[in-house]
C-alpha positions as MATLAB code, in Angstrom:
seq = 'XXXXXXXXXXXXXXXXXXXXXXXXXXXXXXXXXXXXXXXXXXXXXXXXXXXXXXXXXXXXXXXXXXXXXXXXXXXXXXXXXXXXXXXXXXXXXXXXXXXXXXXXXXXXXXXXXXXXXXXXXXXXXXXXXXXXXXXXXXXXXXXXXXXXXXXXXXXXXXXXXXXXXXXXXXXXXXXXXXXXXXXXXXXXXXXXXXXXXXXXXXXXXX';
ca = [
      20.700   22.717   18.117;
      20.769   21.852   21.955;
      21.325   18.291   23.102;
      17.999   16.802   23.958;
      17.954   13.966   26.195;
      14.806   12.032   27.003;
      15.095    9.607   29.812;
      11.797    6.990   30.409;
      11.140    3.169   30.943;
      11.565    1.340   27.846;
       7.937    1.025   27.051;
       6.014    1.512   23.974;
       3.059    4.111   25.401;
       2.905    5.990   28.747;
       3.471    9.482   29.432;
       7.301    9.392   27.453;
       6.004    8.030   24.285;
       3.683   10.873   22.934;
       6.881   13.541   24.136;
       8.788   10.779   21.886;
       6.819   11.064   19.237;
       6.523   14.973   19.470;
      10.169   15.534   19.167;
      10.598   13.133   16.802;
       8.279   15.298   14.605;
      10.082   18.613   15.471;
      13.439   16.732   13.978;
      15.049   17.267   17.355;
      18.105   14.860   17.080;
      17.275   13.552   20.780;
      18.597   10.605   22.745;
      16.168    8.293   23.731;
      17.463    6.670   26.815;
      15.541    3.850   28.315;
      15.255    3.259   32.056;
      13.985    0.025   33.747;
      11.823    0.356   36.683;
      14.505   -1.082   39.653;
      17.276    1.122   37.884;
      15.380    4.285   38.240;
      14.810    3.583   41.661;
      18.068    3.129   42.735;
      19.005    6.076   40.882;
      16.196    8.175   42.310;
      17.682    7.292   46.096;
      20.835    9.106   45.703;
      19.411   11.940   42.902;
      19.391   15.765   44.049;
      17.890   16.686   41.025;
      14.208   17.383   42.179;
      13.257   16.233   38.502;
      14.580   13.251   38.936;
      13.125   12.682   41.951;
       9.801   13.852   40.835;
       9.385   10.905   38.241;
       9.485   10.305   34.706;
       9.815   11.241   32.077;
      12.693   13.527   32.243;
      13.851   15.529   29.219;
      17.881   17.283   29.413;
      18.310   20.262   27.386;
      22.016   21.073   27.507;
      22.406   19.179   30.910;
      19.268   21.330   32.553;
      16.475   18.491   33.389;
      12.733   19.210   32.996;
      10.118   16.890   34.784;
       6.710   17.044   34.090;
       5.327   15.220   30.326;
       2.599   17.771   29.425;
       5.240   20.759   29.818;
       7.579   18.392   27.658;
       4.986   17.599   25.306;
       4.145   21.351   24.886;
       7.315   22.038   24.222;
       8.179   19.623   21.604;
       4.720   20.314   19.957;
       5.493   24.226   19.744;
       8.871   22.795   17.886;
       7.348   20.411   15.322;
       4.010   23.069   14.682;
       1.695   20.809   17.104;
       1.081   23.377   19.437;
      -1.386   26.671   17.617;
      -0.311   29.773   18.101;
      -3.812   31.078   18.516;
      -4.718   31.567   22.376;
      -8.206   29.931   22.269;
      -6.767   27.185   20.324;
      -4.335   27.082   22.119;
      -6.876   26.770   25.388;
      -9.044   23.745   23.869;
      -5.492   21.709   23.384;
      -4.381   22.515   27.141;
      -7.539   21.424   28.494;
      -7.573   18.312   26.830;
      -4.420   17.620   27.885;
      -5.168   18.565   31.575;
      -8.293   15.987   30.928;
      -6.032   13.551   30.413;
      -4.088   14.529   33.397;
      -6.606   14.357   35.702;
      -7.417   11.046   34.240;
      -4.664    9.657   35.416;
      -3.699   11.278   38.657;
      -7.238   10.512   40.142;
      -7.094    6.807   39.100;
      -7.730    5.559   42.904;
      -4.758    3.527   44.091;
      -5.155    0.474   47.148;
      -2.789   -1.966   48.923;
      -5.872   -3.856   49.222;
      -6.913   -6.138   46.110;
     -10.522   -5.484   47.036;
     -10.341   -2.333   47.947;
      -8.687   -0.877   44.918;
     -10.880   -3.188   42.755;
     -14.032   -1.278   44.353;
     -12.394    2.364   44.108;
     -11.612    1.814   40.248;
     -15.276    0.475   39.730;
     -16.638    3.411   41.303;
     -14.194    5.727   39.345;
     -14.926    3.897   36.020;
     -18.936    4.693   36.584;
     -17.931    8.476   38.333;
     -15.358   11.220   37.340;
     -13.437    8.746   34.818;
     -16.724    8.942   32.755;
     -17.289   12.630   32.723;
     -13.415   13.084   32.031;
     -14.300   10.629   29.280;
     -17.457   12.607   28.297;
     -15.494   16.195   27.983;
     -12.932   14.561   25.761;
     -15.844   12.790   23.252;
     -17.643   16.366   23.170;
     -14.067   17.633   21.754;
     -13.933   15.165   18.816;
     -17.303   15.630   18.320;
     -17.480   19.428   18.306;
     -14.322   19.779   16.051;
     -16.040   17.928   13.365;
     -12.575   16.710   11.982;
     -12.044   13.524   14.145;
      -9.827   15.395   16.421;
      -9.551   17.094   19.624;
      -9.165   20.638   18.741;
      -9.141   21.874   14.353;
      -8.586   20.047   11.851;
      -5.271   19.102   12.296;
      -3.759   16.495   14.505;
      -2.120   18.175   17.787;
      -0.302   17.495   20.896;
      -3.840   17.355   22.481;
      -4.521   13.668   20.040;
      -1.203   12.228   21.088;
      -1.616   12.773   25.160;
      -5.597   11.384   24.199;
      -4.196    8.744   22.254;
      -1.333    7.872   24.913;
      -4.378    7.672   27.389;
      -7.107    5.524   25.787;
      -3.987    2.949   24.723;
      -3.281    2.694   28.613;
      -6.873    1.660   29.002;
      -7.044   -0.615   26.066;
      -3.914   -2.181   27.065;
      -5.232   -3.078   30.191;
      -2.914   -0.605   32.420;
      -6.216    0.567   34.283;
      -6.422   -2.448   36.600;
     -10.563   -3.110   36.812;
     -11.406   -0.710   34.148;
     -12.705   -2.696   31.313;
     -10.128   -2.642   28.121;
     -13.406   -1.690   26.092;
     -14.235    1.288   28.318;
     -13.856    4.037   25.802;
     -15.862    2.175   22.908;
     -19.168    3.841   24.910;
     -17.913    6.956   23.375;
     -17.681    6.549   19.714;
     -16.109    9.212   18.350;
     -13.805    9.198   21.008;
     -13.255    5.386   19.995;
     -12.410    6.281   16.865;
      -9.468    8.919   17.768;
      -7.291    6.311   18.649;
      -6.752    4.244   15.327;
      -6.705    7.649   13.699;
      -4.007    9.189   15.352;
      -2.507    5.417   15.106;
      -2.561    5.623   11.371;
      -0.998    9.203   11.513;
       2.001   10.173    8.986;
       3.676   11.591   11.883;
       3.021    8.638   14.057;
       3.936    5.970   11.571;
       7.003    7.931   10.773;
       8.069    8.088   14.796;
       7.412    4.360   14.874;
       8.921    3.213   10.938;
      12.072    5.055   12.235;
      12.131    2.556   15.402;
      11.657    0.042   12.887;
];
């Protein structure tokens, strides 16, 4: 097989860990190589690989670097059968995943304490709670307790990787209890947690 190389901070969650546990899954014999923050940054000064520049995650297949964590996580998922073949599947899974996505890259950023403080309210009450609402009307319309079929899929772990940001606390002034006004939603999280392929990723890190 090619040599997989999967370069993010060492940090249990973010955008690395769900490509972690996706490749994991596949049986991809991968390195997991751990970054700190100030070494990727001095790293990133001098790199002329664009994804490296870009940001992490960064996954090597025989020396050729990919940026970008949702085309990584579809990737491993098509490897380890988390990905469905069938299109319109296939299109409920990439739009929860582009959800998430947009969760994250409109999170309102400030130099100003206050500022940012009122931005994240207002995004918390605004678009953060109809991103929240399309996700909830997934789980809820599947009828499994997952995103998209019956199964778990890539879609659950970028979900999952998102509402563990918020509950950790990662959204600064969005409450850690934010997604609980969702219930079904809510309830994704401990059951992707308590996941045979999620409890195997971790046990093996054990």
């Amino acid at each position: 097989m090619a040599k997989h190389v999967l370069s993010y901070f060492p940090m249990q969650g973010g955008r690395g860990e769900m490509v972690r546990i996706a490749l994991h899954a596949a049986k991809v014999d991968f390195e997991d190589k751990h970054i700190d923050f100030p070494a990727y940054m001095e790293s990133k000064a001098t790199a002329t690989d664009p994804a490296w520049i870009n940001g992490l995650p960064v996954l090597e297949i025989d020396g050729v670097s990919y940026s970008q964590s949702i085309a990584q996580l579809r990737y491993a998922g098509k490897l380890a059968k988390l990905y469905p073949e069938d299109p319109v599947a296939a299109l409920s899974v990439d739009e929860a995943m582009d959800v998430c996505q947009d969760a994250l890259t409109k999170c309102p950023q400030d130099a100003d304490v206050e500022v940012k403080k009122a931005k994240r309210e207002e995004y918390a009450a605004g678009k953060l709670k109809t991103l929240m609402a399309v996700l909830n009307k997934k789980v809820e319309s599947s009828g499994s307790g997952f995103i998209a079929g019956s199964a778990l899929s890539i879609a659950d772990l970028c979900v999952y990787g998102l509402l563990s940001m918020i509950r950790s606390g990662m959204f600064d002034h969005v409450p850690s209890d934010y997604v609980d006004q969702w219930p079904k939603l809510a309830a994704l999280e401990p059951a992707v947690k308590e996941h045979p392929i999620v409890k195997a990723y971790y046990a093996s890190k054990a």
